[in-house]
PDB file of C-alpha atoms in Angstrom:
ATOM      1  CA  MET A   7     -13.268  34.754 -10.757  1.00  0.00           C
ATOM      2  CA  SER A   8     -13.009  32.281 -13.625  1.00  0.00           C
ATOM      3  CA  LYS A   9     -16.106  30.397 -14.712  1.00  0.00           C
ATOM      4  CA  GLU A  10     -14.529  27.099 -13.584  1.00  0.00           C
ATOM      5  CA  LYS A  11     -13.878  28.412 -10.074  1.00  0.00           C
ATOM      6  CA  GLN A  12     -17.371  29.896  -9.911  1.00  0.00           C
ATOM      7  CA  ALA A  13     -18.955  26.642 -11.064  1.00  0.00           C
ATOM      8  CA  VAL A  14     -17.027  24.575  -8.516  1.00  0.00           C
ATOM      9  CA  LEU A  15     -17.660  27.003  -5.662  1.00  0.00           C
ATOM     10  CA  SER A  16     -21.357  27.288  -6.490  1.00  0.00           C
ATOM     11  CA  TYR A  17     -21.691  23.530  -6.577  1.00  0.00           C
ATOM     12  CA  LEU A  18     -19.952  23.021  -3.222  1.00  0.00           C
ATOM     13  CA  GLU A  19     -22.076  25.768  -1.660  1.00  0.00           C
ATOM     14  CA  LYS A  20     -25.218  24.178  -3.051  1.00  0.00           C
ATOM     15  CA  VAL A  21     -24.569  20.615  -1.847  1.00  0.00           C
ATOM     16  CA  ASN A  22     -22.802  21.780   1.340  1.00  0.00           C
ATOM     17  CA  ARG A  23     -20.981  18.505   1.889  1.00  0.00           C
ATOM     18  CA  PRO A  24     -17.463  17.147   1.303  1.00  0.00           C
ATOM     19  CA  TYR A  25     -16.492  15.782  -2.092  1.00  0.00           C
ATOM     20  CA  SER A  26     -13.303  14.620  -3.801  1.00  0.00           C
ATOM     21  CA  ALA A  27     -12.166  16.167  -7.073  1.00  0.00           C
ATOM     22  CA  ASN A  28     -13.387  13.084  -8.937  1.00  0.00           C
ATOM     23  CA  ASP A  29     -16.816  13.424  -7.288  1.00  0.00           C
ATOM     24  CA  VAL A  30     -17.024  17.047  -8.418  1.00  0.00           C
ATOM     25  CA  VAL A  31     -16.097  16.065 -11.984  1.00  0.00           C
ATOM     26  CA  GLN A  32     -18.767  13.362 -12.073  1.00  0.00           C
ATOM     27  CA  ASN A  33     -21.467  15.457 -10.381  1.00  0.00           C
ATOM     28  CA  LEU A  34     -20.889  18.310 -12.822  1.00  0.00           C
ATOM     29  CA  HIS A  35     -21.500  15.728 -15.547  1.00  0.00           C
ATOM     30  CA  LYS A  36     -17.952  16.146 -16.838  1.00  0.00           C
ATOM     31  CA  GLU A  37     -18.785  19.595 -18.218  1.00  0.00           C
ATOM     32  CA  ILE A  38     -15.404  20.767 -16.910  1.00  0.00           C
ATOM     33  CA  GLY A  39     -12.227  18.727 -17.249  1.00  0.00           C
ATOM     34  CA  LYS A  40     -10.619  17.152 -14.192  1.00  0.00           C
ATOM     35  CA  ALA A  41      -7.456  19.242 -14.531  1.00  0.00           C
ATOM     36  CA  ALA A  42      -9.455  22.484 -14.618  1.00  0.00           C
ATOM     37  CA  ILE A  43     -11.533  21.426 -11.608  1.00  0.00           C
ATOM     38  CA  GLN A  44      -8.420  20.470  -9.630  1.00  0.00           C
ATOM     39  CA  LYS A  45      -6.852  23.826 -10.466  1.00  0.00           C
ATOM     40  CA  ALA A  46     -10.036  25.645  -9.402  1.00  0.00           C
ATOM     41  CA  LEU A  47     -10.140  23.699  -6.120  1.00  0.00           C
ATOM     42  CA  ASP A  48      -6.489  24.494  -5.383  1.00  0.00           C
ATOM     43  CA  GLN A  49      -7.109  28.205  -5.994  1.00  0.00           C
ATOM     44  CA  LEU A  50     -10.241  28.206  -3.836  1.00  0.00           C
ATOM     45  CA  VAL A  51      -8.286  26.520  -1.034  1.00  0.00           C
ATOM     46  CA  THR A  52      -5.583  29.209  -1.343  1.00  0.00           C
ATOM     47  CA  GLU A  53      -8.280  31.878  -1.205  1.00  0.00           C
ATOM     48  CA  LYS A  54      -9.714  30.150   1.896  1.00  0.00           C
ATOM     49  CA  LYS A  55     -13.090  29.729   0.296  1.00  0.00           C
ATOM     50  CA  VAL A  56     -12.794  25.940   0.342  1.00  0.00           C
ATOM     51  CA  ASN A  57     -11.385  23.590   2.990  1.00  0.00           C
ATOM     52  CA  GLU A  58      -9.103  20.703   2.056  1.00  0.00           C
ATOM     53  CA  LYS A  59      -8.805  17.512   4.130  1.00  0.00           C
ATOM     54  CA  ILE A  60      -6.418  14.646   3.334  1.00  0.00           C
ATOM     55  CA  TYR A  61      -7.340  11.047   4.152  1.00  0.00           C
ATOM     56  CA  GLY A  62      -4.541   8.704   3.132  1.00  0.00           C
ATOM     57  CA  LYS A  63      -4.084   9.345  -0.572  1.00  0.00           C
ATOM     58  CA  GLN A  64      -7.481  11.006  -0.956  1.00  0.00           C
ATOM     59  CA  LYS A  65      -8.205  14.742  -0.781  1.00  0.00           C
ATOM     60  CA  VAL A  66     -11.670  15.896   0.181  1.00  0.00           C
ATOM     61  CA  TYR A  67     -13.009  19.425  -0.332  1.00  0.00           C
ATOM     62  CA  SER A  68     -15.836  21.348   1.325  1.00  0.00           C
ATOM     63  CA  VAL A  69     -16.923  24.960   1.214  1.00  0.00           C
ATOM     64  CA  VAL A  70     -15.852  27.171   4.136  1.00  0.00           C
ATOM     65  CA  GLN A  71     -18.824  27.533   6.488  1.00  0.00           C
ATOM     66  CA  LYS A  72     -20.204  30.830   7.698  1.00  0.00           C
ATOM     67  CA  ASP A  73     -21.579  29.710  11.055  1.00  0.00           C
ATOM     68  CA  ASP A  74     -20.920  27.127  13.744  1.00  0.00           C
ATOM     69  CA  ASP A  75     -23.949  24.944  12.953  1.00  0.00           C
ATOM     70  CA  ASP A  76     -22.830  24.507   9.373  1.00  0.00           C
ATOM     71  CA  LYS A  77     -19.300  23.708  10.572  1.00  0.00           C
ATOM     72  CA  LYS A  78     -20.653  21.022  12.871  1.00  0.00           C
ATOM     73  CA  ASP A  79     -22.603  19.452  10.007  1.00  0.00           C
ATOM     74  CA  VAL A  80     -19.544  19.406   7.760  1.00  0.00           C
ATOM     75  CA  ASN A  81     -17.317  18.017  10.510  1.00  0.00           C
ATOM     76  CA  GLU A  82     -19.846  15.287  11.167  1.00  0.00           C
ATOM     77  CA  GLU A  83     -19.960  14.509   7.449  1.00  0.00           C
ATOM     78  CA  LEU A  84     -16.171  14.424   7.361  1.00  0.00           C
ATOM     79  CA  ARG A  85     -16.083  12.005  10.302  1.00  0.00           C
ATOM     80  CA  LYS A  86     -18.576   9.742   8.551  1.00  0.00           C
ATOM     81  CA  LEU A  87     -16.548   9.922   5.382  1.00  0.00           C
ATOM     82  CA  GLU A  88     -13.350   9.102   7.244  1.00  0.00           C
ATOM     83  CA  THR A  89     -15.023   6.072   8.833  1.00  0.00           C
ATOM     84  CA  GLN A  90     -16.207   4.900   5.424  1.00  0.00           C
ATOM     85  CA  ILE A  91     -12.708   5.283   3.985  1.00  0.00           C
ATOM     86  CA  LEU A  92     -11.204   3.233   6.818  1.00  0.00           C
ATOM     87  CA  GLU A  93     -13.834   0.521   6.352  1.00  0.00           C
ATOM     88  CA  LYS A  94     -13.202   0.392   2.605  1.00  0.00           C
ATOM     89  CA  ASN A  95      -9.441   0.186   3.161  1.00  0.00           C
ATOM     90  CA  ASN A  96      -9.917  -2.704   5.595  1.00  0.00           C
ATOM     91  CA  SER A  97     -12.190  -4.481   3.134  1.00  0.00           C
ATOM     92  CA  LEU A  98      -9.648  -3.930   0.367  1.00  0.00           C
ATOM     93  CA  GLN A  99      -6.824  -5.400   2.465  1.00  0.00           C
ATOM     94  CA  LYS A 100      -8.915  -8.477   3.282  1.00  0.00           C
ATOM     95  CA  ALA A 101      -9.841  -8.903  -0.390  1.00  0.00           C
ATOM     96  CA  GLU A 102      -6.175  -8.648  -1.424  1.00  0.00           C
ATOM     97  CA  GLN A 103      -5.166 -11.266   1.169  1.00  0.00           C
ATOM     98  CA  GLN A 104      -7.926 -13.598  -0.036  1.00  0.00           C
ATOM     99  CA  LEU A 105      -6.822 -13.046  -3.638  1.00  0.00           C
ATOM    100  CA  LYS A 106      -3.246 -14.034  -2.752  1.00  0.00           C
ATOM    101  CA  GLN A 107      -4.468 -17.185  -1.010  1.00  0.00           C
ATOM    102  CA  ASN A 108      -6.701 -18.108  -3.954  1.00  0.00           C
ATOM    103  CA  GLN A 109      -3.873 -17.480  -6.427  1.00  0.00           C
ATOM    104  CA  SER A 110      -1.508 -19.644  -4.381  1.00  0.00           C
ATOM    105  CA  GLN A 111      -4.077 -22.443  -4.259  1.00  0.00           C
ATOM    106  CA  LEU A 112      -4.710 -22.120  -8.001  1.00  0.00           C
ATOM    107  CA  ASN A 113      -0.990 -22.311  -8.784  1.00  0.00           C
ATOM    108  CA  LYS A 114      -0.718 -25.419  -6.618  1.00  0.00           C
ATOM    109  CA  PHE A 115      -3.546 -27.186  -8.435  1.00  0.00           C
ATOM    110  CA  GLN A 116      -2.280 -26.135 -11.863  1.00  0.00           C
ATOM    111  CA  SER A 117       1.169 -27.574 -11.152  1.00  0.00           C
ATOM    112  CA  ALA A 118      -0.229 -30.859  -9.809  1.00  0.00           C
ATOM    113  CA  LEU A 119      -0.906 -33.931 -11.908  1.00  0.00           C
ATOM    114  CA  THR A 120      -4.456 -34.711 -12.953  1.00  0.00           C
ATOM    115  CA  THR A 121      -6.034 -37.802 -11.440  1.00  0.00           C
ATOM    116  CA  GLU A 122      -5.706 -39.644 -14.759  1.00  0.00           C
ATOM    117  CA  ASP A 123      -2.016 -38.727 -15.127  1.00  0.00           C
ATOM    118  CA  ALA A 124      -1.247 -39.728 -11.544  1.00  0.00           C
ATOM    119  CA  ILE A 125      -2.951 -43.113 -12.016  1.00  0.00           C
ATOM    120  CA  ALA A 126      -1.108 -43.714 -15.302  1.00  0.00           C
ATOM    121  CA  LYS A 127       2.281 -42.888 -13.754  1.00  0.00           C
ATOM    122  CA  ARG A 128       1.470 -45.020 -10.733  1.00  0.00           C
ATOM    123  CA  ASP A 129       0.602 -47.991 -12.938  1.00  0.00           C
ATOM    124  CA  ALA A 130       3.768 -47.545 -15.003  1.00  0.00           C
ATOM    125  CA  LEU A 131       5.904 -47.376 -11.867  1.00  0.00           C
ATOM    126  CA  LYS A 132       4.111 -50.382 -10.410  1.00  0.00           C
ATOM    127  CA  SER A 133       4.870 -52.383 -13.546  1.00  0.00           C
ATOM    128  CA  GLU A 134       8.531 -51.370 -13.498  1.00  0.00           C
ATOM    129  CA  LEU A 135       8.726 -52.144  -9.788  1.00  0.00           C
ATOM    130  CA  GLU A 136       7.309 -55.631 -10.318  1.00  0.00           C
ATOM    131  CA  LYS A 137       9.868 -56.310 -13.048  1.00  0.00           C
ATOM    132  CA  LEU A 138      12.705 -55.181 -10.826  1.00  0.00           C
ATOM    133  CA  GLU A 139      11.453 -57.250  -7.902  1.00  0.00           C
ATOM    134  CA  THR A 140      11.191 -60.315 -10.123  1.00  0.00           C
ATOM    135  CA  LYS A 141      14.689 -59.746 -11.438  1.00  0.00           C
ATOM    136  CA  TYR A 142      15.964 -59.167  -7.916  1.00  0.00           C
ATOM    137  CA  THR A 143      14.367 -62.392  -6.675  1.00  0.00           C
ATOM    138  CA  LYS A 144      15.883 -64.407  -9.499  1.00  0.00           C
ATOM    139  CA  LEU A 145      19.297 -62.918  -8.935  1.00  0.00           C
ATOM    140  CA  SER A 146      19.145 -63.421  -5.191  1.00  0.00           C
ATOM    141  CA  GLN A 147      18.249 -67.109  -5.664  1.00  0.00           C
ATOM    142  CA  ASN A 148      20.826 -67.678  -8.380  1.00  0.00           C
ATOM    143  CA  THR A 149      23.854 -69.712  -7.340  1.00  0.00           C
ATOM    144  CA  VAL A 150      25.995 -67.580  -9.612  1.00  0.00           C
ATOM    145  CA  LEU A 151      27.084 -64.602  -7.559  1.00  0.00           C
ATOM    146  CA  ILE A 152      26.930 -61.143  -9.102  1.00  0.00           C
ATOM    147  CA  SER A 153      29.479 -58.476  -8.475  1.00  0.00           C
ATOM    148  CA  GLU A 154      29.067 -56.093  -5.556  1.00  0.00           C
ATOM    149  CA  THR A 155      28.940 -53.181  -8.020  1.00  0.00           C
ATOM    150  CA  ASP A 156      26.054 -54.702 -10.011  1.00  0.00           C
ATOM    151  CA  ARG A 157      24.202 -55.598  -6.811  1.00  0.00           C
ATOM    152  CA  LYS A 158      24.459 -52.019  -5.544  1.00  0.00           C
ATOM    153  CA  LYS A 159      23.218 -50.677  -8.885  1.00  0.00           C
ATOM    154  CA  ILE A 160      20.204 -52.951  -8.752  1.00  0.00           C
ATOM    155  CA  MET A 161      19.448 -52.049  -5.150  1.00  0.00           C
ATOM    156  CA  LYS A 162      19.804 -48.338  -5.866  1.00  0.00           C
ATOM    157  CA  LYS A 163      17.488 -48.517  -8.863  1.00  0.00           C
ATOM    158  CA  HIS A 164      15.000 -50.516  -6.815  1.00  0.00           C
ATOM    159  CA  GLU A 165      15.034 -47.913  -4.047  1.00  0.00           C
ATOM    160  CA  THR A 166      14.667 -45.084  -6.562  1.00  0.00           C
ATOM    161  CA  VAL A 167      11.653 -46.692  -8.226  1.00  0.00           C
ATOM    162  CA  VAL A 168      10.001 -47.459  -4.872  1.00  0.00           C
ATOM    163  CA  LYS A 169      10.569 -43.872  -3.700  1.00  0.00           C
ATOM    164  CA  GLU A 170       9.162 -42.410  -6.907  1.00  0.00           C
ATOM    165  CA  TYR A 171       6.218 -44.796  -6.802  1.00  0.00           C
ATOM    166  CA  LYS A 172       5.371 -43.782  -3.232  1.00  0.00           C
ATOM    167  CA  LYS A 173       5.642 -40.121  -4.246  1.00  0.00           C
ATOM    168  CA  ARG A 174       3.185 -40.639  -7.106  1.00  0.00           C
ATOM    169  CA  LYS A 175       0.919 -42.595  -4.806  1.00  0.00           C
ATOM    170  CA  ARG A 176       0.897 -39.696  -2.318  1.00  0.00           C
ATOM    171  CA  ILE A 177       0.088 -37.189  -5.077  1.00  0.00           C
ATOM    172  CA  CYS A 178      -2.698 -39.456  -6.305  1.00  0.00           C
ATOM    173  CA  MET A 179      -4.265 -39.709  -2.854  1.00  0.00           C
ATOM    174  CA  GLU A 180      -3.933 -35.948  -2.258  1.00  0.00           C
ATOM    175  CA  MET A 181      -5.820 -35.319  -5.493  1.00  0.00           C
ATOM    176  CA  ILE A 182      -8.478 -37.854  -4.550  1.00  0.00           C
ATOM    177  CA  ASN A 183      -8.915 -36.180  -1.139  1.00  0.00           C
ATOM    178  CA  SER A 184      -9.118 -32.788  -2.858  1.00  0.00           C
ATOM    179  CA  ILE A 185     -11.825 -34.081  -5.210  1.00  0.00           C
ATOM    180  CA  LEU A 186     -13.724 -35.511  -2.212  1.00  0.00           C
ATOM    181  CA  ASP A 187     -14.204 -31.965  -0.845  1.00  0.00           C
ATOM    182  CA  SER A 188     -16.819 -31.363  -3.556  1.00  0.00           C
ATOM    183  CA  TYR A 189     -17.694 -34.989  -4.459  1.00  0.00           C
ATOM    184  CA  PRO A 190     -21.252 -35.915  -3.407  1.00  0.00           C
ATOM    185  CA  LYS A 191     -20.512 -39.582  -2.789  1.00  0.00           C
ATOM    186  CA  SER A 192     -18.164 -41.610  -0.590  1.00  0.00           C
ATOM    187  CA  LYS A 193     -14.441 -42.144  -1.093  1.00  0.00           C
ATOM    188  CA  ALA A 194     -15.109 -45.769  -2.016  1.00  0.00           C
ATOM    189  CA  ALA A 195     -17.586 -44.658  -4.691  1.00  0.00           C
ATOM    190  CA  LEU A 196     -15.045 -42.211  -6.152  1.00  0.00           C
ATOM    191  CA  ILE A 197     -12.301 -44.862  -6.246  1.00  0.00           C
ATOM    192  CA  GLU A 198     -14.667 -47.258  -7.998  1.00  0.00           C
ATOM    193  CA  GLU A 199     -15.814 -44.564 -10.468  1.00  0.00           C
ATOM    194  CA  ILE A 200     -12.264 -43.732 -11.617  1.00  0.00           C
ATOM    195  CA  ASP A 201     -11.387 -47.441 -11.650  1.00  0.00           C
ATOM    196  CA  LEU A 202      -8.526 -47.093  -9.178  1.00  0.00           C
ATOM    197  CA  GLU A 203      -6.943 -50.406  -8.219  1.00  0.00           C
ATOM    198  CA  LEU A 204      -6.409 -51.011  -4.480  1.00  0.00           C
ATOM    199  CA  ASP A 205      -4.051 -53.527  -2.877  1.00  0.00           C
ATOM    200  CA  ASP A 206      -5.364 -53.716   0.703  1.00  0.00           C
ATOM    201  CA  GLU A 207      -8.351 -52.943   2.937  1.00  0.00           C
ATOM    202  CA  THR A 208      -7.300 -49.368   3.730  1.00  0.00           C
ATOM    203  CA  ASN A 209      -8.648 -47.955   0.468  1.00  0.00           C
ATOM    204  CA  THR A 210      -5.213 -46.841  -0.673  1.00  0.00           C
ATOM    205  CA  PRO A 211      -3.511 -47.518  -3.983  1.00  0.00           C
ATOM    206  CA  PRO A 212      -1.041 -50.417  -3.998  1.00  0.00           C
ATOM    207  CA  VAL A 213       2.486 -49.635  -2.876  1.00  0.00           C
TER     208      VAL A 213
END
């Protein structure tokens, strides 16, 4: 018998409990390479001196027992090990699901505007909207009729600006509500702190 096989067999007989190949490598303080230990384990399994059990992608090895009591102890150890493997797999699946959720949330926040950017865009859109409304009022009161084509262009641009402004307003409020989850004060205090202009009594940005 090679010295590697003898070392592995002696170790498994000494501890008398199941171990994976990696466990054997570590517990022998890496005195023998993993490839040599795996080869020794495979040969010992062939020689029926060591039992091999497969749990998912993991192989576990234990020395062949000489009496029923020892077999019962090993089987009990194997059952405990199998339970631990199942628990770890369940924990891993939950951790992976949580990671996906966190990554999705992170991507969402990274793609969103900052509060400052949302306020700046809102103010710019508000200014442009006011100009268009003023122009629209003057044109509507003017005795000189404009062409149907020009009127439609103005109306379309007005609708586009209003739609975009409302979109920016919604993003702004979503970000404010997100900040409120970890903000120690009230919504009114937050709005005052970031100097957000309101246009009514509902604590919402002007529309």
